XYZ file of C-alpha atoms in Angstrom:
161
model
C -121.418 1.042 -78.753
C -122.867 -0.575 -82.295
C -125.771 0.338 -83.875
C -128.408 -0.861 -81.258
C -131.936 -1.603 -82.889
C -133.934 0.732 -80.442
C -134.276 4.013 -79.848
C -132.483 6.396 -77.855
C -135.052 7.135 -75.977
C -135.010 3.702 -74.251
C -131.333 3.786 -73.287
C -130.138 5.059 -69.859
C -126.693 5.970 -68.636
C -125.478 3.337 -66.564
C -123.143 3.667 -63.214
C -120.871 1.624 -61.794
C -122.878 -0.820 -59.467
C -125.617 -1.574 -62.313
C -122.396 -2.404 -64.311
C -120.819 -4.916 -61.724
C -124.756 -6.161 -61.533
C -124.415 -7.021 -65.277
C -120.737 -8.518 -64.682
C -122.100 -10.830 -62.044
C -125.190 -12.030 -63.801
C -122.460 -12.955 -66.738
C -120.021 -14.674 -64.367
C -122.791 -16.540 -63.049
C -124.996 -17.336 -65.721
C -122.630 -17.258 -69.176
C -123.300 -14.673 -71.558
C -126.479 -16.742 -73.467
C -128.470 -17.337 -70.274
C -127.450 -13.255 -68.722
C -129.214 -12.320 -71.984
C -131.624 -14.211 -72.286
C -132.715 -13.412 -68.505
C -132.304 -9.728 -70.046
C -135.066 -10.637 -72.699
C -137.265 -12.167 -70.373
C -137.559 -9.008 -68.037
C -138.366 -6.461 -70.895
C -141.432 -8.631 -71.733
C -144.073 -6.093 -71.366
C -146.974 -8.597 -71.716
C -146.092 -10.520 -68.231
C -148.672 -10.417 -66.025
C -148.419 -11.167 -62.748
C -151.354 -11.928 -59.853
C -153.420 -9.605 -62.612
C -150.518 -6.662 -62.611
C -148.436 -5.258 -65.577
C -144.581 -5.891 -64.427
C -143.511 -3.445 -66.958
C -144.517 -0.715 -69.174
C -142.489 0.839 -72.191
C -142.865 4.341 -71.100
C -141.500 3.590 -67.641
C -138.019 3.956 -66.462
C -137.578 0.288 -65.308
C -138.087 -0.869 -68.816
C -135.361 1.589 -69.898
C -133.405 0.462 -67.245
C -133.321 -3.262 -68.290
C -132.818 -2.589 -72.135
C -129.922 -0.407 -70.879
C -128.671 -3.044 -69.283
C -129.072 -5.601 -71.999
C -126.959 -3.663 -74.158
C -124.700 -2.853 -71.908
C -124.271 -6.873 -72.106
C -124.254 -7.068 -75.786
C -121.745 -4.506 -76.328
C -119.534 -5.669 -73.530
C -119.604 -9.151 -73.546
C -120.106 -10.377 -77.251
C -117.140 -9.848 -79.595
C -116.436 -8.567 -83.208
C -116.592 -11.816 -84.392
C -120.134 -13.337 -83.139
C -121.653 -10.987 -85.509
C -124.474 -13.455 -86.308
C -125.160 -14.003 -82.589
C -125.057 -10.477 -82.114
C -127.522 -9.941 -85.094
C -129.557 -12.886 -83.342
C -130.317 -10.969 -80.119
C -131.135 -7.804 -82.273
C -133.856 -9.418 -83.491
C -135.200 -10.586 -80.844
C -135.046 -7.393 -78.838
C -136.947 -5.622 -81.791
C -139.353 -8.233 -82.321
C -139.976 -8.204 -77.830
C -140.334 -3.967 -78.503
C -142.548 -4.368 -81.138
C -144.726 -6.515 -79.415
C -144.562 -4.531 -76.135
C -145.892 -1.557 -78.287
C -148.630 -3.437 -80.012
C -149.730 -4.955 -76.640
C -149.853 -0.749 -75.141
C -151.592 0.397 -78.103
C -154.378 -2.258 -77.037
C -153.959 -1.774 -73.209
C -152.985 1.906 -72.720
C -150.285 2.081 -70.206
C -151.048 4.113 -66.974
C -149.361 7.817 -67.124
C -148.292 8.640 -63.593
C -148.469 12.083 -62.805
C -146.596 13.786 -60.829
C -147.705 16.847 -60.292
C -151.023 15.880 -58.665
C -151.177 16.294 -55.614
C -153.040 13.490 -53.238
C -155.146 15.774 -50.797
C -155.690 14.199 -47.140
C -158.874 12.507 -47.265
C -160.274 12.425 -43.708
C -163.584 11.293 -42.974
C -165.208 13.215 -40.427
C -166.769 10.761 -37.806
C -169.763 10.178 -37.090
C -171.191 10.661 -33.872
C -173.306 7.467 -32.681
C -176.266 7.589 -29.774
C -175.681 5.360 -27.741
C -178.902 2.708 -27.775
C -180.370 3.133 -24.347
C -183.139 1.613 -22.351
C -186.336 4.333 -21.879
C -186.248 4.095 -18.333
C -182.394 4.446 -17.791
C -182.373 7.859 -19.959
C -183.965 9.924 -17.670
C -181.760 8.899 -14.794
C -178.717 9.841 -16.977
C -180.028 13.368 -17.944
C -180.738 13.530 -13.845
C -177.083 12.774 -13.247
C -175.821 15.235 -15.629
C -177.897 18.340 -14.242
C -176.744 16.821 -10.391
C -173.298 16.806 -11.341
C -173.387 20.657 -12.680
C -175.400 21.428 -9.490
C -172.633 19.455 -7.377
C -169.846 21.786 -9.195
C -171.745 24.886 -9.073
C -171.527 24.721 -5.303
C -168.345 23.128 -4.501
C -166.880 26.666 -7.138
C -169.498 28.714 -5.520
C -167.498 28.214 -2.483
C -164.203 28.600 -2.907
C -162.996 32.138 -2.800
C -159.624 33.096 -4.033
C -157.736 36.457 -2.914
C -155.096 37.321 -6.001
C -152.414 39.554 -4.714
């Protein structure tokens, strides 16, 4: 692999099927448009429906500039050094201003160790709006129906042998 202009840090190992993803993209696109696709995506700025897309520190952004120099190293020969030093540039000068846009909006650190406790709400027990009148016959009811069960299990005598 040359001498890619970003860190370490940002490149991932690819396998196989990210590989034949890159492939494809170049079959279908040519080389120029599969890269600059590639640029687009690790535009940290985008903003979408009020949303970052992408964040430096995150592994999709490491994911895409993995794949972008997959690309470059792959697909661009030896001899298009000046296209090759083209596309350097412009990946530095997208990083730098992915970093200078995240030193002025912070990117969000997701951690993982916290744990999300179950937030229940305990419900809230309503009284039912009644009419004056109609509460007394319901409290009447009640003490008729335990009256009603006392006798019908008064009654009943059971012989366990």
């Amino acid at each position: 692999m040359r001498d890619f202009p970003i860190s370490k840090r940002y490149i991932i190992s690819l396998d196989d099927s990210v590989k034949r993803i890159c492939s494809n993209s170049v079959a279908e696109y040519g080389i120029d448009k599969a890269i600059e696709n590639q640029l687009h995506y690790l535009d940290c700025t985008r903003i979408v429906n009020g949303l970052r897309l992408m964040q430096t520190i995150g592994t999709p952004y490491q994911y895409e500039m993995s794949k972008l120099a997959y690309m470059l190293d792959t697909y661009l020969s030896d001899d298009e050094e000046d296209k090759i030093s083209l596309y350097y540039n412009k990946i530095a000068e997208i990083h730098k201003a992915n970093l200078k846009y995240e030193k002025d909006n912070p990117p969000i650190i997701y951690d993982k160790s916290k744990k999300v406790k179950n937030a229940r709400t305990t419900r809230k027990k309503v009284k039912e709006a009644t009419i004056d009148e109609f509460e007394n016959s319901k409290i009447q009811q009640k003490s008729l129906n335990a009256d009603i069960r006392k006798a019908i299990l008064g009654n009943i005598k059971l012989k366990i042998k």
